[in-house]
PDB file of C-alpha atoms in Angstrom:
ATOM      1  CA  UNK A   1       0.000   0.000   0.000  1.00  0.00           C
ATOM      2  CA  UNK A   2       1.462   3.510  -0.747  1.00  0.00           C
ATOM      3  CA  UNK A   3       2.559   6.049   1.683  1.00  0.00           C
ATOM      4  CA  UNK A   4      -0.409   8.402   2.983  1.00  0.00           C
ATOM      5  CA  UNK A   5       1.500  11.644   1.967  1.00  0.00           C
ATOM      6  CA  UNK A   6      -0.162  15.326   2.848  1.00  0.00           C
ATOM      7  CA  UNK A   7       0.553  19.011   3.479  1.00  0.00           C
ATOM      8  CA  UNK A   8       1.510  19.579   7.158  1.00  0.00           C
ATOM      9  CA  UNK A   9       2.955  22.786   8.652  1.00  0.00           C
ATOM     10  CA  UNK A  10       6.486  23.681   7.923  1.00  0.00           C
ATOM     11  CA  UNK A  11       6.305  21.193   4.815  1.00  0.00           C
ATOM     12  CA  UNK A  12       5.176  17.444   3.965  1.00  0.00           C
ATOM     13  CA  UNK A  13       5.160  14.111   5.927  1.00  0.00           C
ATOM     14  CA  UNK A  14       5.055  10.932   4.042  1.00  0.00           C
ATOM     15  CA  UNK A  15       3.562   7.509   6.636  1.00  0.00           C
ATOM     16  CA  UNK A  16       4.063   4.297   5.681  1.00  0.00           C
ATOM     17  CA  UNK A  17       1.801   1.263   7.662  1.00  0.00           C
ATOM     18  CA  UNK A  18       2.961  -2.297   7.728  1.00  0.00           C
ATOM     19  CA  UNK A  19       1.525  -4.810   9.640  1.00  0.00           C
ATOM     20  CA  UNK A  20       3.718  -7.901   9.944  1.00  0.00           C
ATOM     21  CA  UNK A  21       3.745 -11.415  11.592  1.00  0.00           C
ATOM     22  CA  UNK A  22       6.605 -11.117  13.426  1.00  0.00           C
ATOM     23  CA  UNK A  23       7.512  -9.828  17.117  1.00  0.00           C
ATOM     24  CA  UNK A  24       8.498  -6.280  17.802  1.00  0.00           C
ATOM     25  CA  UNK A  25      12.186  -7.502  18.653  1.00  0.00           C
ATOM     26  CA  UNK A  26      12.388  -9.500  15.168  1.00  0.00           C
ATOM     27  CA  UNK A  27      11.456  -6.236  13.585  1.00  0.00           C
ATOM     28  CA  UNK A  28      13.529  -3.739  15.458  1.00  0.00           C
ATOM     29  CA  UNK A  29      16.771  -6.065  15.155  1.00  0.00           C
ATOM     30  CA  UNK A  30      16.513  -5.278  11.130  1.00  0.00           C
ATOM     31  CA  UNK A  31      16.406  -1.580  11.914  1.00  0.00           C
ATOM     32  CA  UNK A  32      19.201  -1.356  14.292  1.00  0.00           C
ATOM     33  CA  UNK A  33      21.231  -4.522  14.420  1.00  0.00           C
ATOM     34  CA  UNK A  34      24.388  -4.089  11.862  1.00  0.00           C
ATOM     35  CA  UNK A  35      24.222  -7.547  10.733  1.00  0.00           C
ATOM     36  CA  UNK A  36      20.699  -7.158   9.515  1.00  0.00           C
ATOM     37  CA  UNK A  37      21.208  -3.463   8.653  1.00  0.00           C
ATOM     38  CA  UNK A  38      22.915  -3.672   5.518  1.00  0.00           C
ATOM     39  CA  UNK A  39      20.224  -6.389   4.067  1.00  0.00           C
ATOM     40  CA  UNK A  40      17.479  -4.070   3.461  1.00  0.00           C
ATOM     41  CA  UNK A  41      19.720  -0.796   3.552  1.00  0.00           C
ATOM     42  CA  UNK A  42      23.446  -1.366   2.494  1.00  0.00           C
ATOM     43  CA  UNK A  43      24.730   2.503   3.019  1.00  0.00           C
ATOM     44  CA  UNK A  44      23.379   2.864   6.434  1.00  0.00           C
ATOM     45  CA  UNK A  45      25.227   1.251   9.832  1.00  0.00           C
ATOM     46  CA  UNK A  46      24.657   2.702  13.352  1.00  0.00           C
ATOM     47  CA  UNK A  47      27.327   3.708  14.968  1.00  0.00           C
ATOM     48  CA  UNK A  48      25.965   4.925  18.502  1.00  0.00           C
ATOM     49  CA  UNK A  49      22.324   3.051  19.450  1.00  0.00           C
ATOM     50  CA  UNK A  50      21.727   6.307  21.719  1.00  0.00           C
ATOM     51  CA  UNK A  51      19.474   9.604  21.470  1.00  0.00           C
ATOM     52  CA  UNK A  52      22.398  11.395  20.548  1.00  0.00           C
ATOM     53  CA  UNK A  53      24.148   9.066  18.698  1.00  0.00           C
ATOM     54  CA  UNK A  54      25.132   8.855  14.987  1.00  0.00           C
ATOM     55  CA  UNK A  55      23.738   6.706  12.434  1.00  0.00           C
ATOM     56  CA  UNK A  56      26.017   6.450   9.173  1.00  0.00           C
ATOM     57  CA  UNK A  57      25.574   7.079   6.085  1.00  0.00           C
ATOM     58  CA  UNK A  58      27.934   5.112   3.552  1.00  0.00           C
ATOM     59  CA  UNK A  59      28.407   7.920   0.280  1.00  0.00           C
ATOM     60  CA  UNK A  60      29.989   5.532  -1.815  1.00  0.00           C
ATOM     61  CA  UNK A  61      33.153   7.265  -2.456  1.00  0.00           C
ATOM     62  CA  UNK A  62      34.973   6.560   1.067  1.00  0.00           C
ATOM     63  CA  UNK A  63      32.917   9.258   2.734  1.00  0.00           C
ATOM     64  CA  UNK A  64      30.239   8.745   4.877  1.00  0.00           C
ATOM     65  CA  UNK A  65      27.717  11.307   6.678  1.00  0.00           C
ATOM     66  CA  UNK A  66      26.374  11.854  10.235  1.00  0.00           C
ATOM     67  CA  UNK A  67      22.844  11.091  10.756  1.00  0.00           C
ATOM     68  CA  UNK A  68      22.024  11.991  13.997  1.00  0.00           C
ATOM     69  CA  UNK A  69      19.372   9.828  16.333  1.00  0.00           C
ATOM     70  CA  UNK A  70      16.787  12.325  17.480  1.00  0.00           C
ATOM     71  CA  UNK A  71      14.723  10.075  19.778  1.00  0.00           C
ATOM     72  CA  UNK A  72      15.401   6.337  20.858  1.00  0.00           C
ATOM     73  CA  UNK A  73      13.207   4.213  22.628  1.00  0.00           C
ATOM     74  CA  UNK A  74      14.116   0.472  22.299  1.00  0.00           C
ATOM     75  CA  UNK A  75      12.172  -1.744  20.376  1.00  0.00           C
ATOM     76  CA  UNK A  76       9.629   1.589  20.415  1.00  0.00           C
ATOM     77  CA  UNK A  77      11.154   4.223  17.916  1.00  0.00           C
ATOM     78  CA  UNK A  78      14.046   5.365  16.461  1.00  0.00           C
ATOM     79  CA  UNK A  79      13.962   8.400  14.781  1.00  0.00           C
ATOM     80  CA  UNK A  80      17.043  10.197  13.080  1.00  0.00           C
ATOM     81  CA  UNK A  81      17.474  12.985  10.745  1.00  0.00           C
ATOM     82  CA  UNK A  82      17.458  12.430   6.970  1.00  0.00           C
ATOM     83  CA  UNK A  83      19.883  15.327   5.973  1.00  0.00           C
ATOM     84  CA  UNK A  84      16.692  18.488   6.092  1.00  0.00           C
ATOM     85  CA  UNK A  85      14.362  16.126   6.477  1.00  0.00           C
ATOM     86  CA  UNK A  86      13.890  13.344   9.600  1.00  0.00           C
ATOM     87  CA  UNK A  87      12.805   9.635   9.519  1.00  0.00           C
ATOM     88  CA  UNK A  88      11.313   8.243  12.437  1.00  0.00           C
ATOM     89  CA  UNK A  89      10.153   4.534  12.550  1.00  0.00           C
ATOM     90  CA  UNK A  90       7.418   3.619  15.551  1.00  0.00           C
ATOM     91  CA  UNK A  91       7.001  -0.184  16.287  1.00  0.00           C
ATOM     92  CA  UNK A  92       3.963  -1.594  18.350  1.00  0.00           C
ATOM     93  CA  UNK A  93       2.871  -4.806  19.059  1.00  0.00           C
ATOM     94  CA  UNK A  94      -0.606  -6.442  17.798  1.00  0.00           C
ATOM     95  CA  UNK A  95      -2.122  -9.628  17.551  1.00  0.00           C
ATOM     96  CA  UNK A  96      -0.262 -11.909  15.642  1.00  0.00           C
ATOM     97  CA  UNK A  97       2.753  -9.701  15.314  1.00  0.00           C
ATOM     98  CA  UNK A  98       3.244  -6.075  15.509  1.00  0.00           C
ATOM     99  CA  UNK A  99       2.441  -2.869  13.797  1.00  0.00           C
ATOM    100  CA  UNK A 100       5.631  -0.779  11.711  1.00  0.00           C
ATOM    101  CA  UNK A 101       4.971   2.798  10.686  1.00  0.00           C
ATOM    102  CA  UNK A 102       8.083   4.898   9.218  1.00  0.00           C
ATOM    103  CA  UNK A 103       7.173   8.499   9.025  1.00  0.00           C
ATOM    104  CA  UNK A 104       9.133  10.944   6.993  1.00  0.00           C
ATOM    105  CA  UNK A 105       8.954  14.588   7.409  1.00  0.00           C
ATOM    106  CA  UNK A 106      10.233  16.562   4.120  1.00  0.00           C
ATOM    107  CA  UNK A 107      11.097  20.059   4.688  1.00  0.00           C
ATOM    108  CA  UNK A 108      10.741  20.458   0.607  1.00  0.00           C
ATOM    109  CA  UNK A 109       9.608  18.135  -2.310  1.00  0.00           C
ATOM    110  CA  UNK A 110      12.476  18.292  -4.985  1.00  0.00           C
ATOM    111  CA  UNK A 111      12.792  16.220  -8.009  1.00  0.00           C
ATOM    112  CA  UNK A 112      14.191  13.510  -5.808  1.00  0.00           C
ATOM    113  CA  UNK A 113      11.756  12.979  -2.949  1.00  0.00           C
ATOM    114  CA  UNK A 114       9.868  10.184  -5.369  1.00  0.00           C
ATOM    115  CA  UNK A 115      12.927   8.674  -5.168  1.00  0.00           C
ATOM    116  CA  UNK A 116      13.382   9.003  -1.923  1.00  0.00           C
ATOM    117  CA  UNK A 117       9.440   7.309  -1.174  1.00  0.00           C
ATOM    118  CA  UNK A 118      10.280   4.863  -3.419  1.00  0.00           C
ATOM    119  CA  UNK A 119      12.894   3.801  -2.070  1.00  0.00           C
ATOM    120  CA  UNK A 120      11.865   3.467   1.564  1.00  0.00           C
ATOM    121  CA  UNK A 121       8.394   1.468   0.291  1.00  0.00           C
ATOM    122  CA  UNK A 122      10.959  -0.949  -1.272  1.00  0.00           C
ATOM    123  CA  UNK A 123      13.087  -0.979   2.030  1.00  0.00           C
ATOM    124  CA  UNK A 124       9.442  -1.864   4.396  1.00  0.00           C
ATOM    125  CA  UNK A 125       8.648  -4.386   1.233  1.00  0.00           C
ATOM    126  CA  UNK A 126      12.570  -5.791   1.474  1.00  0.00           C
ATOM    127  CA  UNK A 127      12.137  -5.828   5.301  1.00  0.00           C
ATOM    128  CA  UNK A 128       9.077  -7.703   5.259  1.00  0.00           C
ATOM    129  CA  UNK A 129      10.110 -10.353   2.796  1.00  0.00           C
ATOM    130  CA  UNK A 130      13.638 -10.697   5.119  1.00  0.00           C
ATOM    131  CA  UNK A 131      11.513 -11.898   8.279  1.00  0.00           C
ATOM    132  CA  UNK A 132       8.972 -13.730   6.105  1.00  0.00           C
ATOM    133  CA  UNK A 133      12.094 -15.917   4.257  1.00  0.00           C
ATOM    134  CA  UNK A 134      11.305 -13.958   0.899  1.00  0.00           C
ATOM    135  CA  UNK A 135      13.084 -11.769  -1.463  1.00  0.00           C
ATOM    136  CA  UNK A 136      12.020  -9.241  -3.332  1.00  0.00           C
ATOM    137  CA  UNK A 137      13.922  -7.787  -6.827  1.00  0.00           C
ATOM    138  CA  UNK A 138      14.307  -4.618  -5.508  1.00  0.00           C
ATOM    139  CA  UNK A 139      15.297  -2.451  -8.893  1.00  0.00           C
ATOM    140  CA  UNK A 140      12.015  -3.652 -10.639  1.00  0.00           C
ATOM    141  CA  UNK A 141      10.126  -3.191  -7.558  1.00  0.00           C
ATOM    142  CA  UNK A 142      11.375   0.404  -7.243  1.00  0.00           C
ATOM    143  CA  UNK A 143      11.081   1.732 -10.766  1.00  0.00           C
ATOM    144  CA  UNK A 144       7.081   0.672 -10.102  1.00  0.00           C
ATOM    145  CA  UNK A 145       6.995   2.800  -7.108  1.00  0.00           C
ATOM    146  CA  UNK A 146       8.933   5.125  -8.401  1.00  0.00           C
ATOM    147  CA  UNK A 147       6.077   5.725 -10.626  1.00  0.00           C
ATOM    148  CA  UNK A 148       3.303   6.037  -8.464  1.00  0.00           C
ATOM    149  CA  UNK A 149       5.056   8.131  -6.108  1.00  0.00           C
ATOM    150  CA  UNK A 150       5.691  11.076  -8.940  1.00  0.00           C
ATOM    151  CA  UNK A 151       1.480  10.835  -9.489  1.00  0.00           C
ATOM    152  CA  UNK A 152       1.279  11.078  -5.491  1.00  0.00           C
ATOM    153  CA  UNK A 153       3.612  14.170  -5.013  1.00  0.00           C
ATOM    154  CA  UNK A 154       1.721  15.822  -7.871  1.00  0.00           C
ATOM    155  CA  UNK A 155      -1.251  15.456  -6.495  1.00  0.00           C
ATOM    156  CA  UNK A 156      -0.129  16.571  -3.244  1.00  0.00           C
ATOM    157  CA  UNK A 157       1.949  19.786  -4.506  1.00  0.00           C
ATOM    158  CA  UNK A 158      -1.098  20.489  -6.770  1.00  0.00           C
ATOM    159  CA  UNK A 159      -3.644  21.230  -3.906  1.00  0.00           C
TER     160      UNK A 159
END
């Protein structure tokens, strides 16, 4: 299902809901857990697992960038900035599993935050197929949601 996105104060937020068969620890491992990190998001590691601390940001060319963690609560939320913009994923249990929302806040649509959408559906979709023994072809998967998400910012920026 795609990301509700909408018009907020000081700029756009974009939620994604998953609901998946699998405990809240299973699920949060994958998010902070370098081992399972690099699986669903190969440029990212964390480097302090602290409000405070640093995720990292692999740029491909021996560099890598500081994203800082804005609020931690284990196996709750983690929530870091996104350069401008922040990412915050909220986990909750339910019957049968738990509940995974990732919420981003833009600060600006560009001609990359379709991208950007796209690429985190594909990372919930990637994380999802991980815990349920699945994998996903994540290039044809993307340039689908790719699509959809340049029809979903238009409609948003158009309002």
């Amino acid at each position: 299902m795609i990301a509700h996105i909408e018009k907020v104060k000081n700029g756009y937020s974009a939620i994604y809901e998953r609901h998946l068969k699998h405990p809240v620890e299973e699920v949060w491992s994958y998010l902070t857990d370098n081992e399972k990190l690099p699986k669903w998001f190969s440029e990212l590691r964390v480097d302090e697992l602290r409000e405070g601390g640093v995720i990292k940001f692999d740029m491909g060319d021996g560099t890598f960038d500081e994203l800082s963690i804005l609020e931690l609560k284990l196996k709750s939320v983690l929530e870091f900035s996104w350069w401008e913009d922040t990412v915050r994923f909220e986990l909750s249990e339910e019957s049968g599993g738990c509940s995974l929302r990732l919420i981003e806040k833009i600060h600006t649509i560009t001609d990359h935050t379709p991208r950007d959408l796209a690429g985190w559906h594909v990372c919930l979709d990637v994380i999802e197929a991980l815990l349920d023994g699945r994998t996903i072809e994540r290039k044809e998967e993307w340039k689908i949601w790719y699509g959809r998400y340049v029809k979903e910012i238009e409609k948003v920026t158009q309002q």
